PDB file of C-alpha atoms in Angstrom:
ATOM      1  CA  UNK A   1      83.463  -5.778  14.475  1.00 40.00           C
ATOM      2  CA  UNK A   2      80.014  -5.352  15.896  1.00 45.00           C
ATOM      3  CA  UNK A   3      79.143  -8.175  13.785  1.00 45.00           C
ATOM      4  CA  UNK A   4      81.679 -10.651  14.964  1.00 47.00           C
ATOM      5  CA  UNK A   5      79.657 -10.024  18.365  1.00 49.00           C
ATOM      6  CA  UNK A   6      76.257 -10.793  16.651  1.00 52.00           C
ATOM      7  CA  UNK A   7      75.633  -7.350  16.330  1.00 64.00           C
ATOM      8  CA  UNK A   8      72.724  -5.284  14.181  1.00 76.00           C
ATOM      9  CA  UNK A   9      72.397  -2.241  12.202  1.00 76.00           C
ATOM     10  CA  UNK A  10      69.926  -0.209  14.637  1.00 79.00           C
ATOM     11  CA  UNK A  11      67.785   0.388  11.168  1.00 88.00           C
ATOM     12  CA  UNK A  12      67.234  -3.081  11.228  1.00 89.00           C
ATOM     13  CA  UNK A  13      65.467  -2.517  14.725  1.00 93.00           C
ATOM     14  CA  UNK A  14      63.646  -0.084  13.246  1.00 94.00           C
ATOM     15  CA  UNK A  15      62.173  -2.000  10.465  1.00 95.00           C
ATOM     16  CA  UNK A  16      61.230  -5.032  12.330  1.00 96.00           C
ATOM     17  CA  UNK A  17      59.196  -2.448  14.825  1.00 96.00           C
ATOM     18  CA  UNK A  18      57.303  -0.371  12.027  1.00 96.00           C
ATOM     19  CA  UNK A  19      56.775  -3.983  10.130  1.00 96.00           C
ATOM     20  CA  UNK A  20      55.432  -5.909  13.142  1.00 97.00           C
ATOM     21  CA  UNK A  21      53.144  -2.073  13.594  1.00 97.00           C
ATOM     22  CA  UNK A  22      51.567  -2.723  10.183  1.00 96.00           C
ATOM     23  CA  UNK A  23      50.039  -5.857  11.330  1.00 98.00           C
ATOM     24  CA  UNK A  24      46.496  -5.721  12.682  1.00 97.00           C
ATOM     25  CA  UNK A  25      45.942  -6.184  15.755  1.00 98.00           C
ATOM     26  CA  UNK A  26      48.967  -5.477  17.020  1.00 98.00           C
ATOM     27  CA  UNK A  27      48.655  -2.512  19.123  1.00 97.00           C
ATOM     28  CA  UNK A  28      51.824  -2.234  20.343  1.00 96.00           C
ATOM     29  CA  UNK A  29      55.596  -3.588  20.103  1.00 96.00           C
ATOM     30  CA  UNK A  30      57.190  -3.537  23.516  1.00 93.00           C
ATOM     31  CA  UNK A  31      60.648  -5.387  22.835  1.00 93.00           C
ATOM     32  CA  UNK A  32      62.854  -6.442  19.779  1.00 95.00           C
ATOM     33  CA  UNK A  33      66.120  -8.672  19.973  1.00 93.00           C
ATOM     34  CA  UNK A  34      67.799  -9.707  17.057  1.00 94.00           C
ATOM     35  CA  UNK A  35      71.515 -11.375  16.433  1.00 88.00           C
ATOM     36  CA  UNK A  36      73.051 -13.048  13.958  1.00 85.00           C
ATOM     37  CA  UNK A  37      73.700 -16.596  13.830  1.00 84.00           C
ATOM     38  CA  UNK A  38      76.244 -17.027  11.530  1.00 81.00           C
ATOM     39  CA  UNK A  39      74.631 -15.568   7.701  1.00 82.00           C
ATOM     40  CA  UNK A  40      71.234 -15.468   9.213  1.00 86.00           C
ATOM     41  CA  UNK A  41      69.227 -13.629  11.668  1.00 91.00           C
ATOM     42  CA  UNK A  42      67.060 -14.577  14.266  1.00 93.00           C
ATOM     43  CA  UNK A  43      64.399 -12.305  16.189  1.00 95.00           C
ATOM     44  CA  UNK A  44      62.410 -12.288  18.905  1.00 96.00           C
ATOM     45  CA  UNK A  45      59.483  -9.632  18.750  1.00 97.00           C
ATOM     46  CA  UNK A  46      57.406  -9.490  22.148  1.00 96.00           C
ATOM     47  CA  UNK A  47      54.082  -7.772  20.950  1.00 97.00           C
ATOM     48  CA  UNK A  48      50.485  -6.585  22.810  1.00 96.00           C
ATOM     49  CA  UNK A  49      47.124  -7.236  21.469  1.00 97.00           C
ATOM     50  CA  UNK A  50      43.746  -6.759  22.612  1.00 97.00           C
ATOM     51  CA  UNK A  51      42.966  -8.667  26.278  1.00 96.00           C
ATOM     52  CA  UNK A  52      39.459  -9.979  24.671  1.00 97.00           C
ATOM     53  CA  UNK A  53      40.507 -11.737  21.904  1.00 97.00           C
ATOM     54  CA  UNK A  54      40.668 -15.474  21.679  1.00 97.00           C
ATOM     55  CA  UNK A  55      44.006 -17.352  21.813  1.00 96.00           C
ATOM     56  CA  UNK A  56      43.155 -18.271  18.201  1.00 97.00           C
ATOM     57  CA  UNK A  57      42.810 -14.913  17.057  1.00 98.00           C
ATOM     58  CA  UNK A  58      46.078 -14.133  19.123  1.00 97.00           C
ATOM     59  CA  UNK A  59      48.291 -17.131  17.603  1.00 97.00           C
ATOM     60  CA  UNK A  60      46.808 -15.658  14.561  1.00 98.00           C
ATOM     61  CA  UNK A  61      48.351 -12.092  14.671  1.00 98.00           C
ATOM     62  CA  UNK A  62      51.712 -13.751  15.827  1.00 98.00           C
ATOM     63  CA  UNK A  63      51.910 -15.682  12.441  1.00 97.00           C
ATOM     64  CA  UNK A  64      50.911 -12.594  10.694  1.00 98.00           C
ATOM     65  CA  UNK A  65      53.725 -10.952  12.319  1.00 98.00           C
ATOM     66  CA  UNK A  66      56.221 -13.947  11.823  1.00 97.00           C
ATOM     67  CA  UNK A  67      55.096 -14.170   8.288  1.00 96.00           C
ATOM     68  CA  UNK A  68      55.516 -10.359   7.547  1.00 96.00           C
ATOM     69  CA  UNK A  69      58.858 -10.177   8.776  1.00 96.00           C
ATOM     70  CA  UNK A  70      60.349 -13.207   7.486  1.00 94.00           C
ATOM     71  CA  UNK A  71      59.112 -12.191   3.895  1.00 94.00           C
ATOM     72  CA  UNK A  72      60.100  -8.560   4.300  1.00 93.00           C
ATOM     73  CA  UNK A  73      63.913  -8.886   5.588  1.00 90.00           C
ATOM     74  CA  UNK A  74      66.670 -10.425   3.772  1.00 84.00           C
ATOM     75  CA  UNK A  75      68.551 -12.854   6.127  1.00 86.00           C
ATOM     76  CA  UNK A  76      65.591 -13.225   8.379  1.00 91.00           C
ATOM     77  CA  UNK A  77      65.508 -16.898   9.163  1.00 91.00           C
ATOM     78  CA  UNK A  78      63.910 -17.417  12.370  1.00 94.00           C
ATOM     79  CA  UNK A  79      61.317 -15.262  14.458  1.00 96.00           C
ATOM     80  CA  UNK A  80      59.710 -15.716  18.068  1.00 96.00           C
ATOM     81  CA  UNK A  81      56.820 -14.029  18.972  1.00 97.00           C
ATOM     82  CA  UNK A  82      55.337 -13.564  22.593  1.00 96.00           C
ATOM     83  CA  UNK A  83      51.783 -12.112  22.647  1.00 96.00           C
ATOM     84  CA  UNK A  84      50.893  -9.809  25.614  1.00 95.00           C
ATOM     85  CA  UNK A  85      47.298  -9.026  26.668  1.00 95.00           C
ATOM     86  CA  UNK A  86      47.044  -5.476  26.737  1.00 92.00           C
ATOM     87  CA  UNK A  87      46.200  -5.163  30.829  1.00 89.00           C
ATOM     88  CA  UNK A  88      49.864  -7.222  31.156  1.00 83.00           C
ATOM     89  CA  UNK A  89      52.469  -6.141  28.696  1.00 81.00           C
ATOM     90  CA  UNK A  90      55.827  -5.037  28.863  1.00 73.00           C
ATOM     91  CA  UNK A  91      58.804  -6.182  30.862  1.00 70.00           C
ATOM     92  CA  UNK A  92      57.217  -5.343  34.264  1.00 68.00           C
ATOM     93  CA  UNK A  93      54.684  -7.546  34.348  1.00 65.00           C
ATOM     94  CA  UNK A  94      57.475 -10.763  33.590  1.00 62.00           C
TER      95      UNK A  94
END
């Protein structure tokens, strides 16, 4: 049933957050949505890295993270990634 409303396993959660962790330089993970779209998932990770870094270097880490994920869980199919500086993240400051 909870997939029929594009639900998830809460270990799935789980895994994306202690995946997207292992990247470096992300230093934190603030917010993780995932559904199913018919036989595949989609994500959308919203992550914080270091406020000095370079947009490059920031773009950078997001494609780690997209890359890590996509190769790591089955089904994974699509995966958006928002990169907070670390003097703005989290929901409050959107």
């Amino acid at each position: 049933f909870t997939r029929m409303l594009d639900g998830v396993d809460p270990d799935l959660v789980d895994k994306i957050r202690d995946e997207t962790n292992h990247v470096k330089g992300v230093l934190s993970v603030n917010e993780i949505r995932v559904r199913w779209i018919g036989h595949q998932l989609h994500a959308e990770v919203n992550i914080t890295v270091d406020k000095v870094i370079s947009v490059e270097e920031g773009h950078q880490i997001a494609n780690q993270v997209e890359h890590e994920l996509i190769h790591h869980l089955q089904f994974l199919s699509k995966v958006i990634i928002h990169v907070d500086p670390d003097n703005a993240s989290g929901e409050k400051f959107h």
